[in-house]
XYZ file of N, CA and C in Angstrom:
855
model
N -42.766 -104.154 -16.884
C -41.368 -104.485 -16.599
C -40.854 -105.394 -17.579
N -41.495 -106.412 -18.103
C -41.022 -107.331 -19.051
C -40.691 -106.610 -20.506
N -41.007 -105.672 -20.890
C -41.121 -104.764 -22.144
C -39.523 -104.014 -21.586
N -39.229 -103.373 -20.225
C -37.882 -102.766 -19.974
C -36.833 -103.874 -19.989
N -37.235 -105.166 -19.583
C -36.238 -106.160 -19.389
C -35.804 -106.760 -21.015
N -36.795 -106.368 -21.840
C -36.638 -107.138 -23.074
C -35.404 -105.986 -23.454
N -35.646 -104.579 -23.163
C -34.788 -103.457 -23.734
C -33.635 -103.495 -23.327
N -32.937 -104.144 -22.205
C -31.577 -103.980 -21.637
C -30.616 -105.252 -22.211
N -29.715 -104.536 -22.807
C -28.555 -105.556 -23.161
C -28.183 -106.431 -21.912
N -28.312 -107.818 -21.929
C -28.181 -108.682 -20.666
C -26.612 -108.541 -20.517
N -26.100 -108.778 -21.477
C -24.490 -109.346 -21.866
C -23.526 -108.271 -21.031
N -24.138 -106.840 -21.117
C -23.565 -105.522 -20.915
C -23.999 -105.380 -19.062
N -25.354 -105.663 -18.725
C -25.925 -105.195 -17.682
C -25.584 -106.307 -16.436
N -25.740 -107.554 -17.010
C -25.996 -108.377 -15.992
C -24.158 -108.597 -15.207
N -23.343 -109.006 -15.904
C -21.930 -109.096 -15.170
C -21.639 -107.857 -14.363
N -21.855 -106.687 -14.459
C -21.362 -105.939 -13.340
C -22.640 -105.680 -12.306
N -23.639 -105.885 -12.506
C -24.920 -105.975 -11.676
C -24.644 -107.277 -10.647
N -24.474 -108.102 -11.096
C -23.975 -109.492 -10.203
C -22.979 -108.893 -9.534
N -21.566 -108.431 -9.755
C -20.717 -108.101 -8.804
C -21.091 -107.245 -7.822
N -21.813 -106.372 -8.118
C -22.224 -105.248 -7.219
C -23.135 -105.850 -6.291
N -23.815 -106.803 -6.440
C -24.799 -107.446 -5.691
C -24.233 -108.202 -4.472
N -23.012 -109.060 -5.168
C -22.481 -109.609 -4.133
C -21.330 -109.148 -3.320
N -21.423 -107.791 -3.949
C -20.552 -106.764 -2.757
C -21.407 -106.507 -1.816
N -22.501 -106.062 -2.019
C -23.250 -105.454 -1.443
C -23.824 -106.223 -0.274
N -24.475 -107.619 -0.190
C -24.446 -108.921 0.033
C -23.423 -109.078 1.414
N -22.200 -109.061 0.913
C -20.902 -109.513 1.554
C -20.982 -108.357 2.536
N -20.782 -106.978 2.068
C -20.661 -105.975 3.173
C -21.962 -106.029 4.122
N -22.884 -106.340 4.098
C -24.436 -106.479 4.932
C -24.007 -107.657 5.938
N -23.302 -108.549 5.396
C -23.246 -110.008 6.159
C -21.821 -109.956 6.871
N -21.082 -109.069 6.370
C -19.781 -108.915 7.241
C -19.027 -107.637 7.025
N -19.625 -106.538 7.490
C -19.246 -105.207 7.086
C -17.826 -105.067 7.964
N -17.022 -105.621 8.772
C -15.818 -105.621 9.100
C -14.737 -106.059 8.034
N -15.027 -107.479 7.897
C -14.263 -107.983 6.830
C -14.286 -107.131 5.612
N -15.447 -106.762 4.982
C -15.576 -105.963 3.909
C -14.534 -105.020 3.888
N -14.824 -103.988 5.052
C -14.227 -102.809 5.265
C -12.650 -102.828 5.198
N -12.266 -104.116 6.041
C -10.585 -104.463 5.934
C -10.374 -104.952 4.415
N -11.171 -105.376 3.707
C -10.573 -106.029 2.224
C -10.572 -104.632 1.534
N -11.537 -103.702 1.668
C -11.475 -102.396 0.927
C -10.274 -101.586 1.068
N -9.633 -101.590 2.538
C -8.868 -100.964 3.197
C -7.323 -101.282 2.612
N -7.424 -102.645 2.469
C -5.980 -103.488 1.995
C -5.779 -103.071 0.176
N -7.334 -102.902 -0.327
C -7.030 -102.909 -1.751
C -6.632 -101.185 -1.926
N -7.435 -100.540 -1.352
C -6.800 -99.052 -1.295
C -5.400 -98.803 -1.186
N -5.040 -99.385 -0.359
C -3.591 -99.063 0.133
C -2.445 -99.522 -0.770
N -3.020 -100.869 -1.302
C -1.895 -101.483 -1.957
C -2.305 -100.540 -3.657
N -3.099 -100.093 -4.135
C -3.066 -99.282 -4.982
C -2.640 -98.028 -4.804
N -2.534 -97.509 -3.706
C -1.749 -96.039 -3.764
C -0.242 -96.352 -3.184
N -0.130 -97.354 -2.944
C 1.328 -97.592 -2.785
C 2.097 -98.262 -3.761
N 1.365 -98.503 -5.021
C 2.100 -99.463 -6.219
C 1.643 -98.175 -7.166
N 0.819 -97.285 -7.374
C 0.391 -96.582 -8.268
C 0.041 -95.228 -8.204
N 0.248 -94.793 -7.159
C 0.260 -93.364 -6.906
C 1.127 -92.342 -8.031
N 2.517 -93.117 -8.388
C 2.972 -92.319 -9.398
C 2.198 -92.396 -10.568
N 1.677 -93.507 -11.011
C 1.053 -93.421 -12.272
C -0.130 -92.351 -12.047
N -0.854 -92.002 -10.521
C -1.906 -91.165 -10.905
C -1.594 -89.684 -11.180
N -0.354 -89.708 -10.522
C 0.249 -88.016 -10.257
C 0.758 -87.874 -12.070
N 1.499 -89.054 -12.740
C 1.755 -88.668 -13.862
C 0.786 -88.601 -14.974
N 0.061 -89.737 -14.651
C -1.292 -89.150 -16.023
C -1.954 -88.192 -15.725
N -2.191 -87.581 -14.501
C -3.269 -86.490 -14.598
C -2.189 -85.141 -15.058
N -0.877 -85.406 -14.660
C -0.272 -84.089 -15.295
C -0.154 -84.190 -16.801
N -0.029 -85.593 -17.316
C 0.171 -85.573 -18.733
C -1.177 -85.006 -19.203
N -2.189 -85.676 -18.794
C -3.796 -85.159 -19.455
C -3.742 -83.732 -19.218
N -3.270 -82.996 -18.019
C -3.489 -81.870 -18.076
C -2.798 -80.756 -19.284
N -1.632 -81.240 -19.366
C -0.835 -80.614 -20.565
C -1.571 -80.927 -21.634
N -1.662 -82.091 -21.927
C -2.639 -82.373 -23.312
C -3.846 -81.773 -23.480
N -4.790 -81.491 -22.405
C -5.788 -80.639 -22.513
C -5.628 -79.206 -22.908
N -4.714 -78.406 -22.244
C -4.291 -77.382 -22.755
C -3.874 -77.134 -24.136
N -2.812 -78.098 -24.320
C -2.292 -77.872 -25.789
C -3.920 -78.115 -26.740
N -4.647 -79.000 -26.485
C -5.616 -79.447 -27.718
C -6.664 -77.984 -27.593
N -7.088 -77.777 -26.357
C -7.584 -76.244 -26.300
C -7.174 -75.252 -27.115
N -5.928 -74.843 -27.004
C -5.362 -73.684 -27.716
C -4.809 -74.106 -29.034
N -4.739 -75.230 -29.486
C -4.279 -75.193 -30.783
C -5.237 -75.214 -32.278
N -5.308 -75.632 -32.960
C -6.311 -75.673 -34.146
C -7.262 -76.717 -33.581
N -7.152 -77.829 -32.667
C -8.370 -78.591 -32.724
C -9.321 -78.026 -31.397
N -8.659 -76.988 -30.964
C -9.750 -76.040 -30.223
C -10.717 -75.442 -31.005
N -10.696 -75.732 -32.307
C -11.865 -74.816 -33.154
C -12.911 -75.618 -33.311
N -12.770 -77.137 -33.249
C -13.704 -78.009 -33.741
C -15.027 -77.833 -32.934
N -16.117 -77.687 -33.461
C -17.393 -77.174 -32.821
C -17.819 -78.777 -32.698
N -18.054 -79.242 -31.791
C -18.729 -80.464 -30.991
C -20.560 -80.554 -32.132
N -20.717 -81.707 -32.751
C -21.922 -81.600 -33.228
C -22.085 -81.517 -34.945
N -21.104 -80.935 -35.264
C -20.798 -80.616 -36.683
C -20.538 -79.069 -36.876
N -20.264 -78.269 -38.237
C -20.170 -77.000 -38.318
C -21.344 -76.243 -38.016
N -22.395 -76.714 -38.433
C -23.793 -76.348 -38.147
C -24.288 -76.341 -36.985
N -23.760 -76.915 -35.859
C -24.286 -77.114 -34.558
C -24.796 -75.532 -33.745
N -25.595 -75.581 -33.293
C -26.064 -74.501 -32.247
C -26.211 -74.875 -31.209
N -25.765 -74.041 -30.127
C -25.888 -74.526 -28.785
C -27.380 -74.809 -28.009
N -27.518 -75.496 -27.148
C -28.692 -75.486 -26.854
C -28.851 -74.537 -25.512
N -28.210 -74.385 -24.847
C -28.366 -73.791 -23.541
C -27.238 -72.584 -23.441
N -27.365 -71.658 -22.827
C -26.384 -70.633 -22.234
C -24.890 -71.161 -22.206
N -24.095 -70.312 -21.987
C -22.723 -70.492 -21.392
C -22.580 -70.737 -20.006
N -23.747 -70.180 -19.271
C -23.837 -70.284 -18.162
C -24.490 -71.280 -17.661
N -25.337 -71.824 -18.205
C -26.019 -73.054 -18.056
C -25.032 -74.416 -18.094
N -23.876 -74.522 -19.288
C -23.475 -75.113 -19.497
C -22.367 -75.441 -18.535
N -21.966 -74.265 -18.074
C -20.717 -74.090 -17.013
C -21.616 -74.361 -15.372
N -22.746 -74.221 -15.244
C -23.477 -74.705 -14.008
C -23.353 -76.402 -14.334
N -23.934 -76.711 -14.931
C -24.260 -78.518 -15.370
C -22.745 -78.885 -15.129
N -21.683 -78.665 -16.075
C -20.140 -79.365 -16.044
C -19.594 -78.964 -14.462
N -19.940 -78.151 -13.744
C -19.537 -77.643 -12.434
C -20.089 -78.302 -11.703
N -21.554 -79.064 -11.408
C -22.193 -79.408 -10.603
C -22.360 -80.771 -11.040
N -21.900 -81.329 -12.174
C -22.147 -82.889 -12.237
C -20.422 -83.621 -12.190
N -19.933 -82.624 -12.158
C -17.950 -83.122 -11.555
C -17.778 -83.149 -10.536
N -17.967 -82.021 -9.888
C -17.852 -81.981 -8.190
C -19.007 -83.105 -7.405
N -19.518 -83.118 -7.743
C -20.989 -83.796 -7.184
C -20.782 -83.812 -5.800
N -21.052 -84.904 -4.908
C -20.799 -84.648 -3.692
C -19.552 -84.502 -2.974
N -18.512 -84.765 -3.875
C -16.851 -84.990 -3.579
C -16.423 -84.085 -3.267
N -16.727 -82.972 -3.660
C -15.910 -81.790 -3.165
C -16.659 -81.083 -2.106
N -17.882 -81.378 -2.102
C -18.969 -80.832 -0.736
C -18.476 -81.570 0.733
N -17.788 -82.865 0.457
C -17.303 -83.720 1.644
C -15.890 -82.964 1.612
N -15.308 -83.547 0.738
C -13.993 -83.417 0.872
C -13.053 -82.105 0.856
N -13.998 -81.067 0.245
C -13.835 -79.714 0.627
C -13.316 -79.095 1.584
N -14.249 -80.069 2.777
C -14.013 -79.494 4.259
C -13.426 -80.354 4.798
N -13.190 -81.752 4.316
C -12.905 -82.609 5.403
C -11.118 -82.562 5.260
N -11.046 -82.371 3.545
C -9.456 -82.753 3.090
C -8.413 -81.749 4.049
N -8.903 -80.386 4.217
C -7.873 -79.414 4.343
C -7.577 -79.731 5.830
N -8.788 -79.939 6.737
C -8.957 -80.131 8.252
C -7.834 -81.561 8.256
N -8.134 -82.490 7.639
C -7.265 -83.751 8.024
C -5.926 -83.457 7.558
N -5.638 -82.609 6.459
C -4.396 -82.213 6.295
C -3.386 -81.372 7.014
N -4.227 -80.154 7.976
C -3.843 -79.542 8.609
C -3.037 -80.280 10.076
N -3.877 -81.291 10.302
C -3.776 -82.031 11.446
C -2.799 -83.134 11.040
N -2.743 -83.580 10.009
C -1.997 -85.007 9.614
C -0.819 -84.453 8.488
N -0.010 -83.407 8.844
C 0.921 -82.813 7.675
C 1.873 -83.936 7.198
N 2.562 -83.773 5.739
C 3.708 -84.884 5.632
C 4.991 -84.670 6.598
N 4.861 -86.051 6.885
C 6.322 -85.554 7.799
C 7.551 -84.988 6.990
N 8.189 -85.328 5.729
C 8.784 -84.500 5.159
C 8.700 -82.813 5.046
N 7.713 -82.703 5.396
C 7.331 -81.112 5.468
C 7.832 -79.996 6.794
N 7.903 -81.002 7.792
C 8.496 -80.786 9.182
C 7.547 -79.439 9.555
N 6.017 -79.752 9.161
C 5.138 -78.610 9.684
C 4.640 -78.821 11.212
N 4.476 -77.998 11.987
C 3.783 -78.569 13.298
C 1.893 -78.316 12.820
N 1.392 -79.186 13.302
C 0.062 -79.697 13.236
C -0.645 -78.023 13.454
N -1.725 -78.138 12.979
C -2.600 -76.902 13.494
C -2.035 -75.649 13.410
N -0.845 -75.324 12.743
C -0.219 -74.052 12.765
C -0.726 -73.416 11.207
N -0.491 -71.899 11.262
C -1.340 -71.276 10.158
C 0.164 -72.088 8.823
N 1.057 -72.326 9.140
C 1.738 -73.001 8.002
C 1.243 -74.050 7.448
N 0.784 -75.060 8.151
C -0.079 -76.407 8.095
C -1.126 -75.994 7.242
N -2.028 -74.886 7.707
C -2.793 -74.321 7.189
C -2.936 -73.987 5.696
N -2.060 -73.554 5.299
C -1.629 -73.232 3.980
C -1.066 -74.451 3.040
N -0.328 -75.150 3.838
C -0.275 -76.486 3.206
C -1.404 -77.218 2.699
N -2.466 -77.205 3.802
C -3.560 -78.027 3.578
C -4.146 -77.711 2.417
N -4.455 -76.040 2.323
C -4.978 -75.429 1.172
C -4.660 -75.523 -0.067
N -3.174 -75.588 -0.048
C -2.041 -75.827 -1.338
C -2.902 -77.203 -2.129
N -2.677 -78.394 -1.025
C -2.874 -79.643 -1.451
C -4.374 -79.657 -2.008
N -5.358 -79.058 -1.508
C -6.577 -79.201 -1.734
C -6.565 -78.386 -3.118
N -6.259 -77.561 -3.409
C -6.251 -76.329 -4.755
C -5.618 -77.864 -5.877
N -4.821 -78.481 -5.424
C -4.182 -79.257 -6.367
C -4.984 -80.356 -6.805
N -5.804 -81.030 -5.731
C -6.601 -81.970 -6.007
C -8.072 -81.647 -6.456
N -8.513 -80.305 -6.372
C -9.694 -79.666 -6.637
C -9.874 -79.089 -7.539
N -8.527 -78.500 -8.061
C -8.513 -77.439 -9.254
C -8.507 -77.849 -10.541
N -7.703 -77.272 -11.523
C -7.907 -77.681 -12.571
C -7.430 -79.360 -13.428
N -6.463 -79.803 -12.212
C -6.220 -80.979 -12.869
C -7.116 -82.118 -12.914
N -8.055 -82.308 -12.128
C -9.182 -83.343 -12.297
C -10.093 -82.979 -13.197
N -10.207 -81.158 -13.749
C -11.129 -80.948 -14.710
C -10.411 -81.461 -15.899
N -9.079 -81.334 -16.000
C -8.668 -81.741 -17.356
C -9.140 -83.104 -17.488
N -9.059 -84.022 -16.529
C -9.243 -85.522 -16.775
C -10.777 -85.740 -17.470
N -11.860 -84.908 -16.749
C -12.975 -84.919 -16.957
C -13.466 -84.193 -18.461
N -12.434 -83.211 -18.739
C -12.939 -82.106 -19.799
C -12.321 -83.171 -20.979
N -11.304 -83.933 -21.241
C -10.617 -84.940 -21.991
C -11.737 -85.994 -22.213
N -12.268 -86.677 -21.347
C -12.868 -87.922 -21.726
C -14.372 -87.492 -21.913
N -14.870 -86.341 -21.594
C -16.310 -86.113 -22.002
C -16.236 -85.378 -23.838
N -15.036 -84.219 -23.603
C -14.799 -83.961 -24.978
C -14.694 -85.333 -26.211
N -13.916 -85.933 -25.890
C -13.872 -87.306 -26.526
C -14.887 -88.068 -27.206
N -15.765 -88.426 -25.702
C -17.015 -88.923 -26.129
C -17.817 -88.413 -26.779
N -17.931 -87.131 -26.389
C -18.743 -86.101 -27.649
C -18.454 -86.266 -28.977
N -17.160 -86.029 -29.421
C -17.164 -86.181 -30.575
C -17.222 -87.190 -31.530
N -16.929 -88.571 -30.767
C -17.208 -89.568 -31.465
C -18.517 -89.861 -31.532
N -19.409 -89.240 -30.735
C -20.858 -89.690 -30.595
C -21.326 -88.413 -31.944
N -21.075 -87.339 -31.669
C -21.864 -86.258 -32.580
C -20.964 -86.080 -33.658
N -19.792 -86.015 -33.640
C -19.219 -85.636 -35.186
C -19.009 -86.991 -35.943
N -18.788 -88.062 -35.283
C -18.183 -89.160 -35.853
C -19.305 -90.213 -36.162
N -20.517 -89.900 -35.142
C -21.602 -90.624 -35.310
C -21.406 -92.304 -35.083
N -20.574 -92.322 -33.897
C -20.185 -93.585 -33.302
C -21.494 -94.139 -32.612
N -21.744 -95.199 -31.920
C -22.986 -95.744 -31.263
C -22.713 -94.498 -29.968
N -23.864 -94.766 -29.100
C -23.944 -94.301 -27.648
C -23.317 -94.909 -26.835
N -21.941 -94.953 -26.642
C -21.515 -95.936 -25.769
C -19.942 -95.724 -25.631
N -19.592 -95.863 -24.050
C -18.431 -95.604 -23.947
C -17.222 -96.373 -24.534
N -17.445 -97.612 -25.131
C -16.359 -97.975 -25.850
C -16.380 -97.126 -27.258
N -17.036 -96.426 -27.930
C -17.149 -95.753 -28.834
C -15.836 -95.054 -28.762
N -15.490 -94.620 -27.713
C -13.919 -93.529 -27.347
C -12.999 -94.171 -28.158
N -13.081 -95.805 -28.223
C -11.718 -96.192 -28.581
C -11.679 -96.646 -29.922
N -12.726 -96.302 -30.634
C -13.142 -96.317 -31.955
C -11.781 -95.596 -32.709
N -11.298 -94.350 -32.458
C -10.242 -93.934 -33.249
C -8.959 -94.801 -33.123
N -8.924 -95.580 -32.331
C -7.534 -96.397 -32.357
C -8.010 -97.695 -32.546
N -9.324 -98.390 -32.406
C -9.234 -99.926 -32.423
C -10.513 -100.047 -33.476
N -11.406 -98.683 -34.337
C -12.219 -99.279 -34.942
C -13.330 -99.928 -34.876
N -13.965 -100.590 -35.489
C -15.281 -101.088 -34.987
C -15.373 -102.131 -33.933
N -14.168 -102.304 -33.726
C -14.202 -103.320 -32.727
C -14.425 -103.158 -31.495
N -14.423 -101.973 -31.051
C -14.864 -101.283 -29.678
C -16.148 -100.921 -29.510
N -17.070 -101.112 -30.713
C -18.375 -100.597 -30.911
C -19.185 -101.705 -31.146
N -18.792 -102.893 -31.327
C -19.565 -104.260 -31.602
C -19.068 -105.726 -31.164
N -19.511 -106.409 -30.725
C -18.832 -107.552 -30.056
C -18.401 -107.597 -28.986
N -17.731 -108.795 -28.396
C -17.846 -109.175 -26.960
C -16.670 -108.371 -26.367
N -15.693 -107.761 -27.317
C -14.682 -106.741 -26.556
C -15.583 -105.021 -26.240
N -16.557 -104.942 -27.340
C -17.333 -103.603 -26.634
C -18.075 -104.323 -25.621
N -18.817 -105.195 -25.394
C -19.665 -105.347 -24.124
C -18.658 -105.171 -22.897
N -17.570 -106.178 -23.119
C -16.476 -106.109 -22.052
C -16.210 -104.649 -21.465
N -16.000 -103.706 -22.446
C -15.494 -102.383 -22.350
C -16.646 -101.588 -21.620
N -18.056 -101.603 -21.830
C -19.189 -101.112 -21.520
C -19.502 -101.874 -20.082
N -19.352 -102.779 -20.141
C -20.015 -103.473 -18.722
C -18.778 -103.030 -17.796
N -17.642 -102.919 -18.138
C -16.390 -102.673 -17.090
C -16.891 -100.951 -16.716
N -17.122 -99.967 -17.647
C -17.295 -98.844 -17.222
C -18.551 -98.672 -16.608
N -19.525 -99.615 -16.734
C -20.576 -99.174 -16.016
C -20.573 -99.731 -14.384
N -19.367 -100.623 -14.130
C -19.126 -100.991 -12.709
C -18.722 -100.227 -12.142
N -17.503 -99.383 -12.771
C -16.849 -98.254 -12.391
C -17.563 -96.994 -11.925
N -18.528 -96.562 -12.987
C -19.507 -95.485 -12.774
C -20.339 -95.771 -11.588
N -20.886 -97.148 -11.199
C -21.962 -97.414 -10.412
C -20.723 -97.362 -8.571
N -19.832 -98.138 -9.024
C -18.937 -97.589 -7.811
C -18.735 -96.672 -7.457
N -18.231 -95.527 -8.214
C -18.278 -94.347 -7.910
C -18.992 -93.506 -7.533
N -20.399 -93.684 -7.983
C -21.640 -92.964 -7.689
C -21.988 -93.532 -6.133
N -21.771 -94.999 -6.151
C -21.936 -95.247 -4.932
C -20.766 -94.389 -3.473
N -19.543 -94.518 -4.096
C -18.686 -93.458 -2.885
C -19.383 -92.011 -2.656
N -19.710 -91.728 -4.135
C -20.311 -89.990 -3.681
C -21.193 -89.957 -2.875
N -22.164 -90.988 -3.063
C -23.466 -91.127 -2.584
C -23.438 -90.931 -0.924
N -22.440 -91.889 -0.636
C -22.307 -92.278 0.967
C -21.557 -91.395 1.552
N -20.790 -90.481 0.926
C -20.026 -89.449 1.702
C -20.665 -88.071 1.519
N -21.755 -87.848 0.818
C -22.754 -86.798 0.714
C -23.613 -87.079 1.857
N -24.130 -88.536 1.836
C -25.016 -88.760 3.057
C -24.409 -88.499 4.260
N -23.106 -89.096 4.707
C -22.557 -88.687 5.633
C -22.369 -87.158 6.186
N -22.260 -86.264 4.930
C -21.891 -84.820 5.207
C -23.390 -84.466 5.537
N -24.165 -84.659 5.042
C -25.473 -84.081 5.375
C -26.239 -84.564 6.891
N -25.798 -85.981 6.799
C -26.499 -86.623 8.263
C -25.719 -85.589 9.371
N -24.616 -85.270 9.111
C -23.703 -84.971 10.290
C -24.446 -83.560 10.500
N -24.013 -82.502 9.656
C -24.613 -81.670 9.535
C -26.191 -81.330 10.307
N -27.362 -82.046 9.987
C -28.531 -82.366 10.078
C -28.559 -82.710 11.997
N -27.715 -83.463 12.164
C -27.418 -83.849 13.405
C -26.898 -83.041 14.402
N -25.831 -81.874 13.880
C -25.552 -80.957 14.661
C -26.389 -79.782 15.051
N -27.391 -79.821 14.014
C -28.006 -78.350 13.861
C -29.198 -78.504 14.642
N -29.761 -79.988 14.363
C -31.438 -80.312 15.082
C -31.154 -80.996 16.390
N -30.036 -81.516 16.495
C -29.910 -82.458 17.742
C -30.448 -83.854 17.475
N -30.912 -84.270 16.362
C -31.526 -85.965 15.893
C -30.309 -86.580 16.052
N -30.641 -87.833 16.317
C -29.441 -88.486 16.375
C -28.929 -89.154 15.145
N -27.646 -89.141 14.836
C -27.090 -89.750 13.735
C -26.849 -91.157 13.758
N -28.337 -91.752 13.182
C -28.177 -93.346 13.040
C -28.344 -93.752 11.742
N -28.696 -95.240 11.594
C -29.039 -95.749 10.315
C -30.073 -95.291 9.626
N -31.363 -95.166 10.353
C -32.371 -94.872 9.915
C -32.349 -93.376 9.608
N -31.698 -92.347 9.666
C -31.300 -91.038 9.229
C -30.658 -91.120 7.880
N -29.575 -92.134 7.814
C -29.038 -92.335 6.619
C -29.843 -93.028 5.385
N -30.508 -93.991 6.140
C -31.431 -94.590 5.177
C -32.387 -93.219 4.375
N -32.986 -92.667 5.478
C -33.965 -91.462 4.766
C -33.075 -90.619 4.216
N -31.733 -90.111 4.280
C -31.019 -88.962 3.450
C -30.886 -89.794 2.027
N -30.139 -90.941 2.488
C -29.924 -91.670 0.910
C -31.212 -91.894 -0.378
N -32.678 -92.288 0.668
C -33.433 -92.192 -0.272
C -33.744 -90.889 -0.791
N -33.928 -90.184 -0.087
C -34.268 -88.455 -0.619
C -33.145 -88.225 -1.566
N -31.836 -88.170 -1.772
C -31.050 -88.241 -2.625
C -31.431 -88.772 -3.998
N -31.394 -90.313 -3.689
C -31.787 -91.108 -4.677
C -32.905 -90.725 -5.597
N -34.092 -90.168 -4.896
C -35.454 -89.772 -5.457
C -35.045 -88.331 -6.297
N -34.199 -87.736 -5.776
C -34.066 -86.136 -6.097
C -33.294 -86.544 -7.683
N -32.039 -87.456 -7.409
C -31.380 -87.694 -8.512
C -32.422 -88.233 -9.641
N -33.114 -89.117 -9.242
C -33.778 -90.372 -10.507
C -34.902 -89.062 -11.012
N -35.693 -88.119 -10.539
C -36.551 -87.079 -11.113
C -35.645 -86.314 -11.928
N -34.321 -85.800 -11.289
C -33.645 -84.798 -12.160
C -33.174 -85.476 -13.368
N -32.490 -86.861 -13.314
C -32.255 -87.249 -14.575
C -33.361 -87.515 -15.531
N -34.033 -88.215 -15.096
C -35.437 -88.680 -15.788
C -36.059 -87.351 -16.767
N -35.741 -86.359 -15.901
C -36.472 -84.976 -16.684
C -35.806 -84.400 -17.834
N -34.780 -85.429 -17.867
C -33.364 -84.356 -19.109
C -32.595 -83.091 -18.651
N -31.863 -83.141 -19.532
C -30.851 -82.065 -19.331
C -31.278 -81.108 -19.491
N -32.458 -80.768 -20.043
C -32.694 -79.091 -20.324
C -33.695 -78.665 -19.194
N -34.164 -79.787 -18.289
C -35.381 -78.962 -17.450
C -34.571 -79.580 -15.884
N -34.503 -80.785 -15.377
C -34.063 -80.765 -13.868
C -32.690 -80.387 -13.684
N -32.117 -81.390 -14.451
C -30.422 -80.954 -14.432
C -29.849 -79.744 -14.645
N -30.493 -78.990 -15.443
C -30.449 -77.389 -15.986
C -30.817 -76.849 -14.525
N -31.970 -76.947 -14.421
C -32.020 -76.166 -13.092
C -31.684 -76.479 -11.862
N -31.414 -77.654 -11.184
C -30.823 -78.115 -10.130
C -29.333 -77.348 -10.375
N -28.488 -77.519 -11.192
C -27.205 -77.451 -11.380
C -27.036 -75.640 -11.572
N -28.011 -74.723 -12.083
C -28.022 -73.456 -12.099
C -28.196 -72.851 -10.297
N -29.279 -73.609 -9.474
C -29.659 -73.066 -8.312
C -28.015 -73.519 -7.644
N -27.536 -74.324 -7.746
C -26.458 -75.039 -6.585
C -25.431 -73.660 -7.113
N -25.397 -73.779 -8.739
C -23.857 -72.589 -8.413
C -24.474 -71.052 -7.962
N -25.798 -70.590 -7.934
C -26.030 -69.398 -6.956
C -25.571 -70.230 -5.401
N -26.007 -70.972 -4.863
C -25.775 -71.314 -3.374
C -24.019 -71.338 -3.328
N -23.030 -71.595 -4.032
C -22.084 -72.008 -4.342
C -21.561 -70.171 -4.193
N -21.888 -69.539 -5.139
C -21.497 -68.185 -5.499
C -21.929 -67.569 -3.922
N -22.767 -67.647 -3.135
C -23.254 -67.130 -2.004
C -22.191 -67.597 -0.866
N -22.174 -69.084 -0.744
C -21.085 -69.475 0.319
C -19.801 -68.790 0.152
N -19.264 -68.477 -1.077
C -17.744 -68.285 -1.448
C -17.814 -66.800 -1.030
N -18.727 -65.580 -1.324
C -18.922 -64.490 -0.977
C -18.822 -64.405 0.339
N -19.687 -65.126 1.171
C -20.119 -65.008 2.456
C -18.668 -65.463 3.398
N -18.232 -66.291 2.737
C -16.844 -66.884 3.627
C -15.718 -65.374 3.531
N -15.569 -64.862 2.223
C -14.741 -64.152 2.220
C -14.623 -62.856 2.553
N -16.363 -62.446 2.595
C -16.556 -61.132 3.775
C -16.558 -61.290 5.221
N -16.662 -62.535 5.731
C -17.091 -62.849 6.984
C -15.680 -63.394 7.499
N -14.878 -63.773 6.794
C -13.535 -64.581 7.147
C -12.372 -63.645 7.425
N -11.527 -63.701 6.899
C -10.260 -63.317 6.767
C -9.657 -62.839 5.229
N -10.086 -61.790 4.740
C -9.864 -61.550 3.199
C -8.591 -61.392 3.279
N -7.715 -60.814 3.875
C -6.351 -60.941 3.279
C -5.787 -62.594 3.560
N -5.920 -63.009 4.399
C -5.336 -64.255 4.857
C -5.730 -65.164 3.723
N -6.909 -65.172 3.352
C -7.757 -65.825 2.197
C -6.976 -65.501 0.758
N -6.716 -64.377 0.614
C -6.160 -64.142 -0.561
C -4.777 -64.429 -0.655
N -4.187 -64.221 0.330
C -2.716 -64.598 0.277
C -2.330 -66.240 -0.001
């Protein structure tokens, strides 16, 4: 344990860790107050910055398409002589499963149902009507289609390029090195960038973990009749964390590769099943 602690960069690790621990403790002591505070922060952000999200995502989508079909799309990550370590299917599976994570598994079902019942007032659609269903699905395709993948692709490609091609440190701050030089890879500013990114990544994983656990717990309860309580949630979260830890510690070439490929087969089976057993014409329309 002492050796592991000595390997950790305390200036990067401790600030986000302390903030996250304080947030968890506050949530345990006063869950109602914590929930109200989070709800206020979310509504304030959406009210003031929804335009920024929409505009930023659109710009990133346009830029990603331009970069991919321009001469820059011919740049090989890892250098001119780099050779792929896996097949295109395996890379596709990893990219698909590590980006949608539990978010699509939860909101892929919850979001269209919510939008079908709570349609936007200015569309003047009757809730739970065929028109509201079409509206709900079109919104879901916007939220979970190529737009978010453009954000993922640009960030991941930039990080891979500065690390593999420019030989910069394995740090998220390195992504700013083309603009800021070595200032983003060493010193207090670099530590601040990495600490902020760690905090955001942990907060995002917490949200993904919780929505995934709620989804699994609801499904298990409905199928088996076992009460959906805190004990079940703890057991499910523990199982998810253990699976994730084993997969991540086994490396990209083993656990992550196997689980991603397995999930893609499940996704394909579900898509074909829904198409065949559902209403194919309505789905195609």
